[in-house]
XYZ file of C-alpha atoms in Angstrom:
172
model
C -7.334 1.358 -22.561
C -8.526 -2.008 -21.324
C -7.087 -2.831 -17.562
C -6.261 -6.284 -17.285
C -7.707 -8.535 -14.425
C -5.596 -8.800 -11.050
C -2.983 -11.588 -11.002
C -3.918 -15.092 -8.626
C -1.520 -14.341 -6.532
C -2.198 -15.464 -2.806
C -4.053 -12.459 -1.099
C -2.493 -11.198 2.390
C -4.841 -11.322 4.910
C -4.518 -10.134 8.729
C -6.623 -10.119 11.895
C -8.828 -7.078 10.831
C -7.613 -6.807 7.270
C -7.789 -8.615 3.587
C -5.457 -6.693 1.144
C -6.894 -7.767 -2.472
C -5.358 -6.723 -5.375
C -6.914 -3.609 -7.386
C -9.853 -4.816 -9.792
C -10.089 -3.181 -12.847
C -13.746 -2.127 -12.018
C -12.656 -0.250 -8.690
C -9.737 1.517 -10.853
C -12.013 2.218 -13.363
C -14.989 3.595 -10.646
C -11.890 5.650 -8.819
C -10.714 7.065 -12.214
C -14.271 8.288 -13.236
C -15.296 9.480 -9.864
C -18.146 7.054 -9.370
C -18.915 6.054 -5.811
C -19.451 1.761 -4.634
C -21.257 0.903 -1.800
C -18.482 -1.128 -0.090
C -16.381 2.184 0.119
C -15.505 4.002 3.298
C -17.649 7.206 3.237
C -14.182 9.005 2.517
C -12.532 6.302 -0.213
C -10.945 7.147 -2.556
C -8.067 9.535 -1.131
C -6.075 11.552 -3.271
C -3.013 8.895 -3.061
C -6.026 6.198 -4.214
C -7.026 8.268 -7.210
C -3.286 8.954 -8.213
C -2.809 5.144 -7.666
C -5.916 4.101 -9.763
C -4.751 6.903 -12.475
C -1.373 4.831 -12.639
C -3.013 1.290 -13.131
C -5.199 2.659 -16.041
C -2.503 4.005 -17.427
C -0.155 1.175 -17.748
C -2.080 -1.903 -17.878
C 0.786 -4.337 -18.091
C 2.870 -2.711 -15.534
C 4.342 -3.682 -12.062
C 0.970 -2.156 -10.064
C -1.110 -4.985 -10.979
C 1.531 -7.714 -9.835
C 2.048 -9.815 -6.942
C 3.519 -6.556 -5.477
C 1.361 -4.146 -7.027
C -1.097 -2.326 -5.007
C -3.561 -3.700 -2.993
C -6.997 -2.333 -1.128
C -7.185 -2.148 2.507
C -10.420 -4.255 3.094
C -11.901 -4.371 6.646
C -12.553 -8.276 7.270
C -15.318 -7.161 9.163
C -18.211 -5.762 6.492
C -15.862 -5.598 3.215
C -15.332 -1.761 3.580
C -12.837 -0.477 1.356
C -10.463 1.605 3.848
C -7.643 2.321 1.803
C -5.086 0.848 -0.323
C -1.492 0.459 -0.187
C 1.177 -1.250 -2.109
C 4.737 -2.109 -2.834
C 6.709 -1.148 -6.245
C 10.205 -1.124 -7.711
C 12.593 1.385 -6.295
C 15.392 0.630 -8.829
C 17.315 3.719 -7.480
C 17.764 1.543 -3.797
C 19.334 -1.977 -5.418
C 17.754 -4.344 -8.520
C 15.671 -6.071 -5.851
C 14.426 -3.479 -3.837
C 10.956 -2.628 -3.426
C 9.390 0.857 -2.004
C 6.525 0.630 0.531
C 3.512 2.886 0.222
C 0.115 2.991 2.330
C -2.893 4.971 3.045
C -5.525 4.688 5.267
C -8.416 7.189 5.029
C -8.896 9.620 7.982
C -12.479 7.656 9.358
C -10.478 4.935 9.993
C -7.112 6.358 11.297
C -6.002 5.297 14.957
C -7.173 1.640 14.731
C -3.206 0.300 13.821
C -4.378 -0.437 10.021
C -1.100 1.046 8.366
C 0.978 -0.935 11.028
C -1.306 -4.168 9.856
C -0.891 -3.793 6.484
C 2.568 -2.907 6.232
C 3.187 -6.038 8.083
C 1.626 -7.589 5.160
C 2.693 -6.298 2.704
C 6.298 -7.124 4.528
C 5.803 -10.663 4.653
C 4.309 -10.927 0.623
C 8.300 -8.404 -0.074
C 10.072 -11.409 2.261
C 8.431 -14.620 0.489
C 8.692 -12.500 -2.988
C 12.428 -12.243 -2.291
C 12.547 -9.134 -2.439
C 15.279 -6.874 -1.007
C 15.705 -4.313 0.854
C 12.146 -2.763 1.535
C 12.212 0.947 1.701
C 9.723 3.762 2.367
C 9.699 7.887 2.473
C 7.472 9.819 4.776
C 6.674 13.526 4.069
C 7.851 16.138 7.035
C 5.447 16.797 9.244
C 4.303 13.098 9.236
C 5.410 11.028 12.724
C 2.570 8.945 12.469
C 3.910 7.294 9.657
C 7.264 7.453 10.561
C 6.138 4.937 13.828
C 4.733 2.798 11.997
C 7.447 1.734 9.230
C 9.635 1.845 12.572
C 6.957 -0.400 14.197
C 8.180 -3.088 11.319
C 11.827 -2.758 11.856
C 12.477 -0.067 9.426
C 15.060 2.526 9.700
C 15.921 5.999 9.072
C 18.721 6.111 6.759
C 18.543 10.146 6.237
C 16.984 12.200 3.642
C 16.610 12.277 -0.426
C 14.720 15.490 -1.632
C 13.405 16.621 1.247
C 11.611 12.736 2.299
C 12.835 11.068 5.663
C 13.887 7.555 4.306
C 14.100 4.278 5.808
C 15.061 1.064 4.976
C 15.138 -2.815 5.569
C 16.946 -5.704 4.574
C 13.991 -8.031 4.256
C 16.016 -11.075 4.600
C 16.457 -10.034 8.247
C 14.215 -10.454 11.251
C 11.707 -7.893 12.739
């Protein structure tokens, strides 16, 4: 099934990071298990393969929008370092959107979730999108800092995933 190409929708970019949308030739190189020289020796996780996976399955779906995934690109050298993304989470209100991130474990410690997920706050905020909400396995306090690091907020539990939660509209 033919992927189509990204949308032209502004593309976040932060002190150390550029978060481009998914091309259809990296979903297409993830899905097949070929390697690209602009990839971080340990791109593409499991959570980038499951992401690429969705994108070639539904080509006209909500992952290739203006918050659909997006790489984690080091501004420095182009290396591909991860990917995360934001997508409808109908279940939390008609606006909401749920946050999602990876960062592969080379380049863990260097504050590239907390960068990204700034990001990727600020695309949900001028989107208008509200709330923002994100789950986080047990065993997983790293993550948990960081979506607290953006103003997030635990708001309990939902099959065994801490959740939290932000009204976008409000200020971090």
């Amino acid at each position: 099934m033919p992927i189509p190409a990204p949308t032209s929708a502004p593309i976040p970019t932060g002190p150390r990071l550029v978060l481009p949308g998914w091309t259809p030739e990296v979903a297409a190189a993830v899905v097949a298990g070929t390697r690209r020289g602009d990839w971080a020796p340990d791109f593409p996780a499991d959570g980038d393969r499951v992401v690429a996976r969705l994108l070639a399955r539904d080509p006209a779906g909500p992952g290739w929008g203006e918050l659909g995934h997006r790489l984690l690109v080091e501004r420095d050298g182009g290396t591909v370092v991860g990917g995360a993304g934001l997508f409808p989470a109908p279940d939390d209100g008609p606006a909401a959107v749920e946050l999602g991130y990876g960062v592969v474990p080379s380049r863990r410690g260097r504050g590239y979730a907390v960068e990204a997920a700034r990001l990727l706050l600020a695309l949900a905020r001028s989107a208008g999108a509200s709330p923002l909400v994100a789950g986080v396995e047990p065993g997983n306090p790293a993550s948990e800092r960081v979506l607290e690091r953006i103003g997030m907020r635990p708001t309990g539990t939902r099959d065994g995933v801490a959740r939290f939660r932000l009204d976008v509209g409000s200020t971090t």
